[in-house]
Amino acid sequence: MNNPVIKTNALSYYYSAQEKTLSEINLQVERGSIYGFLGPNGSGKTTTLSLILGLLDSPDGSIEIFGQHLHSNRIGVLKKIGSLIESPSLYAHLTAKENLNVYRAVYGASKARVEEVLHIVGLGDTGKKTVKKFSLGMKQRLSIALALLPDPELLILDEPSNGLDPAGIIELRELIKRLNREHGMTIVISSHLLGEVEKMVSHVGIILKGKMLFQGTLSDLQSFQRKGARLLINTSDNEKAFELLRDHQPEKAEENVSIAFHDLQQVANITRILTQHALDVYLVCPQKNDLEQLFIDLTSSQS
């Protein structure tokens, strides 16, 4: 990658002498990208992001941000970063604007910047409505507004969709895409929800038990997913279908037949074989890899 905004080299971390939380993480986030950092709870996502933000000390390996070593240029680097790692303290009895004004001096932001970020996150018309009357989605957007006060070049969000309802998740997704598209912001977003992250990111990193299993573009990930995708088939005679599809290395999956799935032409060929042998086809259903299955496949490929 050219001029990555974030580059870690063999980043490792121990919470104790006996407990190695991260093992040689080589993370690269390209400028202008939306980078999805994926992994189940406890996989090391938050620890990695906390190290990148200087919230944890004494890692092994190196961290470069904007081409500078974090620990020798910490203050200058962090001024260019906005982050939401844990929910910030919002004052329930204050309005959105009043909450931002509490933090404005900390970030050296102007009153005009407060108005600007409220507009960016869609809270510009909340007026005198206090935060205790906000929906969870509105509170999350206000938290992101806080992260945007310093007008950052890099935005880091740790599991921002946690607890949101479908409408809140859609609002958040559109906000992230707009920040990237209209404001040129590089964004790192961690999540355990592959299906949601796929709808907004350009690049993906997958971490499991403190180790990076995959890193690349979204199209690279989708190519890997297709390799492990399965096609579920149910017919009037599944035993016969199993024999007819021997060349496709079929497997029995409860009441269905399962085969490796590559493309739509393969689906057409299989359906033709079955109907030509007088079988009624009740179900032909592509099953993409979900995140859990991806972890299994990636772990198997590394063993």
Coordinates of C-alpha atoms in Angstrom, one line a residue, residues 34-38 187-191 197 201-206:
I34 CA -12.8 2.8 5.2
Y35 CA -11.1 0.0 6.9
G36 CA -13.3 -2.7 8.6
F37 CA -11.4 -4.3 11.5
L38 CA -13.4 -7.5 12.1
I187 CA -12.0 5.7 8.9
V188 CA -11.2 2.6 10.9
I189 CA -14.3 0.9 12.2
S190 CA -14.2 -2.3 14.3
S191 CA -17.0 -4.7 14.4
V197 CA -19.4 -3.8 7.7
V201 CA -15.9 -0.5 3.9
S202 CA -13.2 -0.6 1.1
H203 CA -10.7 -2.7 3.1
V204 CA -10.9 -5.4 5.7
G205 CA -8.7 -6.9 8.4
I206 CA -9.8 -10.0 10.3

